[in-house]
DNA sequence: TGATAGTTGTGTAC
DNA sequence: GTACACAACTATCA
């Protein structure tokens, strides 16, 4: 028996049933990872260092994870076979050249992976693969099983989801030894894990490479150990009470990048939590507890798996159809940390430099881009996060953007985060802003969240004149958020007219009536997108959609 | 049909 | 720190 163990996510040796299946009774095991050069090659036209699709921080994290996986395999008598190319071509040629008769890989429920894996399975069957092992171990539960337990319906709320799930299986140990590849079988050139320099990244990219965690299973297990040692903190953990402005010592576990790449098994994390909860009476509970966080992940994986066009507004049965603004200038200002709201721009800078920010900080900027202020398509913001986050995860990212834009799961669109006071609540003196926007570091605390309100002599004393050294606010928050609420009310009213999704013609009509000309920018951002004031003319038309 | 809960809103009053 | 108004959504349950 010869097995091909195809690593994609699941970059770990512990709790890896696909790997254990590959080893079972095998003479040779071929552990493979396939790098797609397109995902890694520097894109000089991209808005920040990285490839077209992935920011430099996540590339670095992946390379470190592969390096660590290779070392783990070597310590067990094997090694990682790293190749460049397209899996749909490479896996079949490996099966042929290496005379493999068992193919093992962890199941992946993202749409592009489903399509790729279906194709590979088809070709493998044609080549006479005897055994195919594809366990659902990226998540605690098999999403199809959860749906079956929920009487065949996709759970569309967290509560419903929690009622449907069972108890996760216990994690498995890592293998102690792994049969190596057959040294006689060659023919497919392998490479060693490239460095960022070898991929073409240079010195100038360093500002955008401020790693807060290093990739790999070894680091994942060490970090899990450190976090779980804080048993009181674990037992009392309530996510909404953690501090989004903490940066020297993040207020949450920062285990998400390890879960994203599968360097850490969710079942191991879960079992460690349960061991602590058993010893602590009155521990916190889902949805706010750490267990609750893992279950949110499961929830979004399950809905994302079973909802066609989950990552789109149009054609997504869960998604409110909203007349968002298609304005690339607003999007670019947000993405490039130039909105003139220091709290928002500091968060976006942390994203660009570190590829990570606190969950509530993500809420603040996502709300600002969509239903709170700029009224830009949530899919555009989703793409920015998807590229830059080290923990960028298709199911969770889309789920949260649907949530934050009040397009699905969450509907209280009138609860809008203030780009001024929300941050202030946690960080009066503006330490977070000073750290990520050094241009503002000498502003007095009184003005640091609203620097445009500082008298000119104060601005000069702080060596930062608003409109010259740092932009003024892109929109007036009070005015913009009021208009956003009106537009959301109209979109919700339209949705109430029928149980079917409204037609795109109806959404277009809404755009003409409640969102004419897009979002009104403040003067220094230019007139593009200037709109008729939310004036009398459009009010009558809104009413049409507000009728119950 | 009506009451209530829902991970994580803000501003003001006490 | 907690309470409530603000304006008002949807799913769930009695």
Coordinates of C-alpha atoms (C1' of nucleotides) in Angstrom, one line a residue:
Chain A
X1 CA 0.0 0.0 0.0
X2 CA 1.2 3.5 -1.0
X3 CA -0.6 6.6 0.3
X4 CA -0.7 10.1 -0.9
X5 CA -1.3 12.5 2.0
X6 CA -2.4 15.8 0.4
X7 CA -2.0 18.7 2.9
X8 CA -4.0 21.9 2.1
X9 CA -5.3 23.2 5.4
X10 CA -4.8 20.9 8.3
X11 CA -1.1 21.8 8.5
X12 CA -0.5 19.7 11.6
X13 CA 0.5 16.2 12.8
X14 CA -1.7 16.1 15.9
X15 CA -5.4 15.2 15.6
X16 CA -5.0 14.5 11.8
X17 CA -7.2 11.4 10.9
X18 CA -6.4 11.8 7.2
X19 CA -2.7 11.4 8.0
X20 CA -3.3 8.5 10.4
X21 CA -5.3 6.8 7.6
X22 CA -2.5 7.4 5.2
X23 CA 0.0 5.7 7.5
X24 CA -2.2 2.7 8.3
X25 CA -0.6 -0.4 6.9
X26 CA 1.3 1.7 4.3
X27 CA 4.8 0.9 3.0
X28 CA 5.2 4.4 1.6
X29 CA 3.5 7.7 2.5
X30 CA 3.9 10.7 0.2
X31 CA 3.1 13.9 2.2
X32 CA 2.4 16.6 -0.4
X33 CA 1.7 20.3 -0.4
X34 CA 1.0 22.1 -3.6
X35 CA 1.9 25.8 -3.9
X36 CA 0.1 27.9 -6.5
X37 CA 2.7 30.5 -7.7
X38 CA -0.2 32.8 -8.6
X39 CA -1.2 33.2 -5.0
X40 CA 2.4 34.0 -3.9
X41 CA 4.0 36.1 -6.6
X42 CA 4.4 39.8 -5.6
X43 CA 1.8 42.1 -7.3
X44 CA 3.4 45.6 -7.7
X45 CA 0.0 47.0 -8.6
X46 CA -1.7 45.8 -5.4
X47 CA -2.6 48.4 -2.8
X48 CA -0.2 46.9 -0.2
X49 CA 2.6 44.3 -0.3
X50 CA 1.7 40.8 -1.2
X51 CA 0.3 38.9 -4.1
X52 CA -2.9 39.8 -6.0
X53 CA -4.9 37.6 -3.6
X54 CA -2.9 37.4 -0.4
X55 CA -1.1 40.0 1.8
X56 CA 2.5 39.5 2.8
X57 CA 1.7 38.7 6.4
X58 CA -0.4 35.6 5.5
X59 CA 2.1 34.5 2.9
X60 CA 4.8 34.6 5.7
X61 CA 2.5 32.7 8.1
X62 CA 1.9 30.0 5.5
X63 CA 5.6 29.6 4.7
X64 CA 6.4 29.3 8.4
X65 CA 3.6 26.7 8.8
X66 CA 5.0 24.6 5.9
X67 CA 8.5 24.9 7.3
X68 CA 7.3 23.6 10.6
X69 CA 5.3 20.8 9.0
X70 CA 8.4 19.7 7.1
X71 CA 10.4 19.6 10.3
X72 CA 7.7 17.6 12.1
X73 CA 7.6 15.1 9.3
X74 CA 11.4 14.9 9.2
X75 CA 11.5 14.2 12.9
X76 CA 9.2 11.2 12.2
X77 CA 11.3 9.8 9.3
X78 CA 9.5 11.5 6.5
X79 CA 9.6 14.9 4.8
X80 CA 7.3 17.3 3.0
X81 CA 7.1 17.1 -0.7
X82 CA 6.5 20.6 -1.9
X83 CA 5.6 21.3 -5.5
X84 CA 4.5 24.2 -7.7
X85 CA 1.4 23.9 -9.9
X86 CA -2.2 23.1 -10.3
X87 CA -3.5 20.2 -8.0
X88 CA -5.9 19.0 -10.7
X89 CA -3.0 18.1 -12.9
X90 CA -0.4 17.3 -10.3
X91 CA -2.3 14.9 -8.0
X92 CA -3.2 12.5 -10.9
X93 CA 0.4 12.6 -12.2
X94 CA 1.7 11.8 -8.7
X95 CA -0.8 8.9 -8.4
X96 CA 0.5 7.5 -11.7
X97 CA 4.3 8.1 -11.2
X98 CA 4.4 7.0 -7.6
X99 CA 1.9 4.1 -8.0
X100 CA -0.3 5.4 -5.2
X101 CA -3.4 3.4 -4.3
X102 CA -4.7 5.4 -1.4
X103 CA -5.5 9.1 -1.4
X104 CA -6.1 11.0 1.9
X105 CA -6.9 14.6 2.5
X106 CA -9.0 16.6 4.9
X107 CA -12.4 17.7 3.6
X108 CA -12.7 21.4 2.8
X109 CA -16.2 23.0 2.4
X110 CA -15.3 26.3 0.7
X111 CA -16.8 26.5 -2.8
X112 CA -13.5 26.6 -4.8
X113 CA -12.2 23.7 -2.8
X114 CA -15.3 21.6 -3.3
X115 CA -15.0 22.1 -7.1
X116 CA -11.3 21.3 -7.1
X117 CA -11.7 18.3 -4.9
X118 CA -14.6 16.9 -6.9
X119 CA -12.4 17.1 -10.0
X120 CA -9.5 15.4 -8.3
X121 CA -11.7 12.7 -6.9
X122 CA -13.0 12.0 -10.3
X123 CA -9.6 11.7 -11.9
X124 CA -8.3 9.6 -9.0
X125 CA -11.2 7.2 -9.5
X126 CA -10.3 6.9 -13.2
X127 CA -6.7 6.1 -12.2
X128 CA -8.0 3.2 -10.0
X129 CA -7.4 4.6 -6.5
X130 CA -8.6 1.9 -4.1
X131 CA -9.1 4.0 -1.0
X132 CA -10.1 7.6 -0.6
X133 CA -10.2 9.1 2.9
X134 CA -11.5 12.6 3.4
X135 CA -12.5 13.3 7.0
X136 CA -14.3 16.5 8.2
X137 CA -11.7 17.6 10.7
X138 CA -11.2 21.2 9.9
X139 CA -14.3 21.8 12.1
X140 CA -15.6 20.2 15.3
X141 CA -18.6 18.8 13.4
X142 CA -19.4 17.5 9.9
X143 CA -21.7 20.3 8.6
X144 CA -23.9 17.8 6.8
X145 CA -24.4 15.9 10.0
X146 CA -25.4 19.1 11.8
X147 CA -27.9 19.9 9.0
X148 CA -29.3 16.3 9.2
X149 CA -29.7 16.7 13.0
X150 CA -31.6 19.9 12.3
X151 CA -34.2 17.9 10.3
X152 CA -32.5 18.6 7.0
X153 CA -32.7 22.4 7.4
X154 CA -29.7 24.7 7.4
X155 CA -29.7 26.4 10.9
X156 CA -29.8 30.1 10.1
X157 CA -29.4 31.3 13.7
X158 CA -26.8 30.6 16.3
X159 CA -29.4 29.4 18.8
X160 CA -30.9 27.0 16.4
X161 CA -27.4 25.8 15.5
X162 CA -26.5 25.2 19.1
X163 CA -29.6 23.1 19.6
X164 CA -28.8 20.9 16.7
X165 CA -25.1 20.0 17.5
X166 CA -23.9 17.0 19.5
X167 CA -20.6 16.5 21.3
X168 CA -17.3 16.8 19.4
X169 CA -15.1 13.8 19.1
X170 CA -11.9 13.7 21.2
X171 CA -8.7 14.8 19.5
X172 CA -6.2 12.1 18.3
X173 CA -2.4 11.9 19.0
X174 CA 0.2 12.7 16.4
X175 CA 1.9 9.6 14.8
X176 CA 5.3 8.8 16.3
X177 CA 6.7 7.6 13.0
X178 CA 5.7 7.9 9.3
X179 CA 6.9 5.6 6.5
X180 CA 9.0 7.7 4.1
X181 CA 8.5 8.1 0.3
X182 CA 10.0 5.4 -1.9
X183 CA 13.5 6.7 -2.8
X184 CA 13.3 4.8 -6.1
X185 CA 10.2 6.7 -7.3
X186 CA 11.2 10.1 -8.7
X187 CA 10.0 12.0 -11.7
X188 CA 8.2 14.9 -9.9
X189 CA 10.5 17.7 -9.0
X190 CA 10.0 19.0 -5.4
X191 CA 11.3 22.3 -4.0
X192 CA 12.2 23.4 -0.5
X193 CA 10.0 25.9 1.3
X194 CA 10.8 29.3 -0.3
X195 CA 11.6 32.4 1.7
X196 CA 9.9 35.7 1.2
X197 CA 13.1 37.0 -0.5
X198 CA 13.0 34.1 -2.9
X199 CA 9.5 34.9 -3.8
X200 CA 10.6 38.4 -4.7
X201 CA 9.6 40.4 -1.6
X202 CA 12.1 43.1 -0.4
X203 CA 13.2 45.5 2.3
X204 CA 10.6 48.0 1.4
X205 CA 7.9 45.6 2.4
X206 CA 9.1 45.4 6.0
X207 CA 6.7 48.1 7.3
X208 CA 3.8 45.8 6.3
X209 CA 5.3 42.7 7.9
X210 CA 4.9 43.2 11.7
X211 CA 4.2 39.6 12.7
X212 CA 2.4 39.2 16.0
X213 CA 2.3 35.4 15.8
X214 CA 4.6 33.0 13.9
X215 CA 3.1 30.3 11.8
X216 CA 3.2 26.5 12.4
X217 CA 1.9 23.7 14.5
X218 CA 4.7 24.0 17.1
X219 CA 3.8 27.7 17.7
X220 CA 0.1 26.8 17.7
X221 CA 0.5 24.2 20.5
X222 CA 2.8 26.5 22.5
X223 CA 0.4 29.4 22.3
X224 CA -2.6 27.1 23.2
X225 CA -0.6 26.0 26.2
X226 CA 0.1 29.6 27.3
X227 CA -3.5 30.6 26.9
X228 CA -5.0 27.6 28.6
X229 CA -2.6 28.1 31.6
X230 CA -4.6 31.2 32.4
X231 CA -7.4 29.1 33.8
X232 CA -9.3 31.9 35.5
X233 CA -9.1 34.1 32.4
X234 CA -10.4 31.2 30.2
X235 CA -13.2 30.4 32.6
X236 CA -14.4 34.1 32.8
X237 CA -13.8 35.0 29.1
X238 CA -16.6 37.1 27.6
X239 CA -15.8 38.3 24.1
X240 CA -17.7 41.6 24.2
X241 CA -15.9 42.6 27.4
X242 CA -12.5 42.3 25.8
X243 CA -10.6 45.4 24.7
X244 CA -10.3 46.2 21.0
X245 CA -7.7 48.8 21.6
X246 CA -5.2 46.5 23.3
X247 CA -2.2 46.0 21.1
X248 CA 0.9 45.2 23.1
X249 CA -0.9 42.3 24.6
X250 CA -4.0 41.4 22.6
X251 CA -7.1 40.9 24.7
X252 CA -8.1 37.6 23.0
X253 CA -6.2 34.4 22.3
X254 CA -5.0 35.1 18.7
X255 CA -5.3 31.4 18.0
X256 CA -7.5 32.2 14.9
X257 CA -4.7 32.1 12.3
X258 CA -3.7 28.6 13.6
X259 CA -7.3 27.4 13.2
X260 CA -7.5 29.0 9.8
X261 CA -4.6 27.0 8.5
X262 CA -5.3 24.0 10.7
X263 CA -2.0 24.3 12.6
X264 CA -4.3 23.8 15.6
X265 CA -7.1 21.2 15.8
X266 CA -10.4 22.8 16.9
X267 CA -11.1 19.5 18.8
X268 CA -7.9 19.8 20.8
X269 CA -8.8 23.5 21.6
X270 CA -12.3 22.4 22.6
X271 CA -11.1 19.5 24.8
X272 CA -8.7 21.8 26.7
X273 CA -11.5 24.2 27.3
X274 CA -13.8 21.5 28.6
X275 CA -11.1 20.3 31.0
X276 CA -10.9 23.9 32.4
X277 CA -14.7 24.3 32.6
X278 CA -15.0 21.1 34.6
X279 CA -12.8 22.5 37.3
X280 CA -14.4 26.0 37.4
X281 CA -17.9 26.5 38.6
X282 CA -19.8 29.4 37.1
X283 CA -17.7 29.7 34.0
X284 CA -18.9 31.8 31.1
X285 CA -21.1 30.2 28.5
X286 CA -21.8 30.5 24.7
X287 CA -22.3 32.7 22.8
X288 CA -19.8 34.9 24.7
X289 CA -17.4 32.3 26.1
X290 CA -14.4 30.9 24.4
X291 CA -16.4 27.7 23.7
X292 CA -19.0 30.1 22.2
X293 CA -16.3 31.5 19.9
X294 CA -15.5 28.0 18.5
X295 CA -19.2 27.4 18.0
X296 CA -19.6 30.7 16.1
X297 CA -16.9 29.4 13.8
X298 CA -18.8 26.1 13.4
X299 CA -22.0 28.0 12.7
X300 CA -20.6 30.1 9.9
X301 CA -18.9 27.0 8.4
X302 CA -22.2 25.2 8.4
X303 CA -24.3 28.0 6.9
X304 CA -21.5 28.8 4.4
X305 CA -21.3 25.2 3.3
X306 CA -25.1 24.9 2.6
X307 CA -26.0 28.3 1.3
X308 CA -25.6 28.9 -2.5
X309 CA -23.8 32.2 -3.3
X310 CA -23.1 32.8 0.4
X311 CA -20.4 35.2 -0.5
X312 CA -22.6 37.4 -2.7
X313 CA -25.5 39.8 -2.2
X314 CA -27.3 39.0 -5.5
X315 CA -28.8 35.5 -5.5
X316 CA -28.0 34.8 -1.9
X317 CA -31.3 33.8 -0.2
X318 CA -30.1 34.9 3.2
X319 CA -28.9 38.3 2.2
X320 CA -30.9 41.6 2.3
X321 CA -30.9 43.3 -1.1
X322 CA -29.5 46.8 -0.3
X323 CA -28.8 49.7 -2.7
X324 CA -25.2 50.0 -1.7
X325 CA -22.9 52.6 -3.2
X326 CA -20.4 51.5 -5.8
X327 CA -17.7 54.1 -5.1
X328 CA -14.1 53.1 -5.4
X329 CA -12.8 56.4 -4.0
X330 CA -14.7 55.8 -0.7
X331 CA -13.5 52.2 -0.7
X332 CA -9.9 53.2 -1.3
X333 CA -10.0 55.9 1.5
X334 CA -11.2 53.2 3.9
X335 CA -8.8 50.5 2.7
X336 CA -5.8 52.9 2.8
X337 CA -6.5 54.3 6.2
X338 CA -7.4 57.8 4.9
X339 CA -11.0 58.4 6.2
X340 CA -9.9 61.1 8.5
X341 CA -11.4 59.3 11.5
X342 CA -8.3 58.3 13.5
X343 CA -10.0 55.3 15.2
X344 CA -11.0 53.8 11.8
X345 CA -7.7 54.6 10.2
X346 CA -5.7 53.2 13.1
X347 CA -7.6 49.9 12.8
X348 CA -7.1 49.7 9.1
X349 CA -3.3 50.5 9.6
X350 CA -3.1 47.6 12.1
X351 CA -4.7 45.4 9.5
X352 CA -2.2 46.4 6.8
X353 CA 0.8 46.1 9.1
X354 CA -0.1 43.0 11.2
X355 CA -2.9 41.3 9.3
X356 CA -4.8 41.1 12.6
X357 CA -7.0 43.3 14.7
X358 CA -9.5 42.6 17.5
X359 CA -12.9 41.3 16.6
X360 CA -14.7 44.5 17.8
X361 CA -12.2 46.6 15.9
X362 CA -13.2 44.6 12.8
X363 CA -16.8 45.5 13.7
X364 CA -16.1 49.2 13.9
X365 CA -14.5 49.4 10.5
X366 CA -16.9 47.0 8.8
X367 CA -19.9 49.0 10.1
X368 CA -18.2 52.3 9.0
X369 CA -17.7 51.0 5.5
X370 CA -21.2 49.7 5.0
X371 CA -24.4 50.5 7.0
X372 CA -22.9 53.0 9.4
X373 CA -21.3 55.7 7.2
X374 CA -20.0 55.1 3.7
X375 CA -22.7 52.7 2.5
X376 CA -20.2 50.8 0.3
X377 CA -20.9 47.2 -0.8
X378 CA -20.0 44.7 2.0
X379 CA -18.4 42.4 -0.6
X380 CA -15.8 45.1 -1.3
X381 CA -14.8 45.3 2.3
X382 CA -14.9 41.5 2.6
X383 CA -12.4 41.3 -0.2
X384 CA -10.0 43.7 1.6
X385 CA -10.2 41.6 4.8
X386 CA -9.9 38.4 2.8
X387 CA -6.6 39.5 1.3
X388 CA -5.0 41.0 4.4
X389 CA -6.1 39.0 7.4
X390 CA -3.7 36.3 8.6
X391 CA -6.8 34.5 9.8
X392 CA -8.8 35.3 6.7
X393 CA -11.3 32.5 6.4
X394 CA -13.9 32.3 3.7
X395 CA -16.9 31.1 5.8
X396 CA -16.2 33.3 8.9
X397 CA -15.3 36.4 7.0
X398 CA -18.4 36.3 4.8
X399 CA -20.6 35.4 7.7
X400 CA -19.3 38.3 9.7
X401 CA -19.6 40.8 6.8
X402 CA -23.2 39.6 6.3
X403 CA -23.7 40.2 10.0
X404 CA -22.1 43.6 10.3
X405 CA -23.7 45.0 7.2
X406 CA -27.1 43.8 8.6
X407 CA -27.6 41.8 5.5
X408 CA -28.1 38.5 7.3
X409 CA -28.3 37.1 10.9
X410 CA -28.4 40.5 12.4
X411 CA -31.0 43.1 11.6
X412 CA -30.8 45.9 14.1
X413 CA -29.3 48.3 11.6
X414 CA -30.0 51.3 13.7
X415 CA -27.3 50.2 16.2
X416 CA -24.3 52.0 14.6
X417 CA -20.8 52.1 16.1
X418 CA -19.6 55.6 16.4
X419 CA -16.2 56.1 14.8
X420 CA -15.4 58.5 17.6
X421 CA -16.9 57.4 20.9
X422 CA -16.7 53.6 20.5
X423 CA -12.9 53.6 20.7
X424 CA -12.9 56.3 23.3
X425 CA -14.8 54.1 25.6
X426 CA -11.8 51.7 25.8
X427 CA -8.9 54.0 25.3
X428 CA -9.4 57.6 26.5
X429 CA -5.9 58.8 25.9
X430 CA -5.7 57.4 22.4
X431 CA -2.7 55.1 22.9
X432 CA -3.9 52.8 20.1
X433 CA -4.2 55.7 17.6
X434 CA -0.8 57.0 18.6
X435 CA 0.8 53.6 18.0
X436 CA -0.7 53.1 14.5
X437 CA -1.0 56.7 13.3
X438 CA 2.3 58.3 14.5
X439 CA 1.4 61.4 12.6
X440 CA -1.2 62.1 15.3
X441 CA 1.0 61.1 18.2
X442 CA 1.4 64.6 19.7
X443 CA -2.3 65.5 19.6
X444 CA -3.8 66.2 23.0
X445 CA -6.2 63.4 24.1
X446 CA -9.0 65.9 24.0
X447 CA -8.8 66.0 20.2
X448 CA -7.2 62.7 19.2
X449 CA -10.4 61.1 18.1
X450 CA -11.6 64.3 16.3
X451 CA -8.5 66.1 15.3
X452 CA -10.3 68.4 12.9
X453 CA -12.0 70.0 15.9
X454 CA -8.6 71.2 17.3
X455 CA -7.8 74.9 16.9
X456 CA -5.2 75.5 14.3
X457 CA -2.5 76.5 16.9
X458 CA -3.1 73.1 18.6
X459 CA -2.7 71.3 15.3
X460 CA 0.5 73.2 14.6
X461 CA 1.9 72.5 18.1
X462 CA 1.2 68.8 17.4
X463 CA 3.1 69.2 14.0
X464 CA 0.0 67.9 12.2
X465 CA -2.3 70.2 10.3
X466 CA -5.6 68.6 9.3
X467 CA -6.1 68.6 5.6
X468 CA -2.3 68.8 5.1
X469 CA -0.6 66.2 7.2
X470 CA -3.7 64.1 7.9
X471 CA -7.0 64.2 6.1
X472 CA -10.2 65.7 7.5
X473 CA -13.2 63.5 8.0
X474 CA -14.5 61.9 4.8
X475 CA -18.1 62.3 5.8
X476 CA -20.0 63.9 8.6
X477 CA -20.8 60.9 10.8
X478 CA -24.1 62.3 12.2
X479 CA -25.4 63.1 8.7
X480 CA -24.0 60.0 7.0
X481 CA -25.3 57.6 9.6
X482 CA -28.8 59.2 9.5
X483 CA -28.9 58.7 5.7
X484 CA -27.6 55.1 6.1
X485 CA -30.5 54.3 8.5
X486 CA -33.0 55.8 6.1
X487 CA -31.6 53.7 3.2
X488 CA -31.6 50.5 5.3
X489 CA -35.2 51.1 6.4
X490 CA -36.2 51.4 2.8
X491 CA -34.3 48.2 1.8
X492 CA -35.9 46.3 4.8
X493 CA -39.3 47.7 3.8
X494 CA -38.8 46.4 0.2
X495 CA -37.8 43.0 1.6
X496 CA -41.1 42.8 3.5
X497 CA -43.2 43.1 0.4
X498 CA -42.6 39.5 -0.6
X499 CA -41.1 36.3 0.8
X500 CA -39.0 36.1 -2.4
X501 CA -35.9 38.2 -2.7
X502 CA -36.7 41.5 -4.4
X503 CA -35.7 41.8 -8.1
X504 CA -32.5 43.7 -8.9
X505 CA -34.8 46.1 -10.9
X506 CA -36.5 46.9 -7.6
X507 CA -33.2 47.4 -5.9
X508 CA -32.1 49.7 -8.7
X509 CA -35.2 51.8 -8.3
X510 CA -34.5 52.0 -4.6
X511 CA -31.0 53.2 -5.4
X512 CA -32.4 56.0 -7.5
X513 CA -34.9 57.0 -4.9
X514 CA -33.1 56.7 -1.5
X515 CA -29.4 56.7 -2.6
X516 CA -29.2 59.1 -5.6
X517 CA -25.6 60.0 -6.5
X518 CA -24.2 57.8 -3.8
X519 CA -22.6 59.1 -0.6
X520 CA -22.0 62.8 0.1
X521 CA -18.3 63.3 0.8
X522 CA -16.9 66.3 2.7
X523 CA -15.4 69.1 0.5
X524 CA -11.7 68.1 0.6
X525 CA -12.6 64.7 -0.7
X526 CA -13.9 66.2 -3.9
X527 CA -17.4 66.5 -5.4
X528 CA -17.6 63.0 -6.9
X529 CA -20.4 61.2 -5.3
X530 CA -22.1 64.4 -4.2
X531 CA -25.7 63.8 -3.9
X532 CA -28.9 65.8 -3.8
X533 CA -29.2 66.5 0.0
X534 CA -31.4 63.8 1.5
X535 CA -34.0 66.3 0.6
X536 CA -37.7 66.5 0.2
X537 CA -37.6 65.1 -3.3
X538 CA -36.7 61.6 -2.2
X539 CA -38.7 61.5 0.9
X540 CA -42.0 60.6 -0.8
X541 CA -40.3 57.8 -2.6
X542 CA -38.9 56.3 0.6
X543 CA -42.4 56.3 2.1
X544 CA -43.5 54.0 -0.7
X545 CA -41.2 51.4 0.7
X546 CA -41.9 52.1 4.3
X547 CA -45.6 51.2 4.1
X548 CA -46.3 48.1 6.1
Chain B
dT1 C1' -51.2 37.5 18.4
dG2 C1' -48.2 39.3 21.6
dA3 C1' -44.2 39.0 24.4
dT4 C1' -39.4 38.3 24.5
dA5 C1' -34.6 37.6 23.4
dG6 C1' -30.9 38.6 20.6
dT7 C1' -22.5 37.9 21.4
dT8 C1' -20.5 43.1 21.2
dG9 C1' -24.9 51.0 20.0
dT10 C1' -25.3 55.7 21.7
dG11 C1' -26.4 59.4 24.6
dT12 C1' -28.2 61.0 28.8
dA13 C1' -29.6 60.7 33.6
dC14 C1' -28.9 59.1 38.0
Chain C
dG1 C1' -21.9 51.4 37.0
dT2 C1' -26.9 50.9 35.6
dA3 C1' -31.4 52.4 33.5
dC4 C1' -33.7 54.0 29.9
dA5 C1' -35.1 56.3 25.5
dC6 C1' -34.0 56.3 21.0
dA7 C1' -36.5 53.7 16.8
dA8 C1' -37.6 49.6 15.7
dC9 C1' -35.6 44.3 13.3
dT10 C1' -36.6 39.1 13.2
dA11 C1' -37.0 34.6 15.1
dT12 C1' -39.1 32.0 18.5
dC13 C1' -42.3 30.6 21.7
dA14 C1' -46.5 30.6 24.5

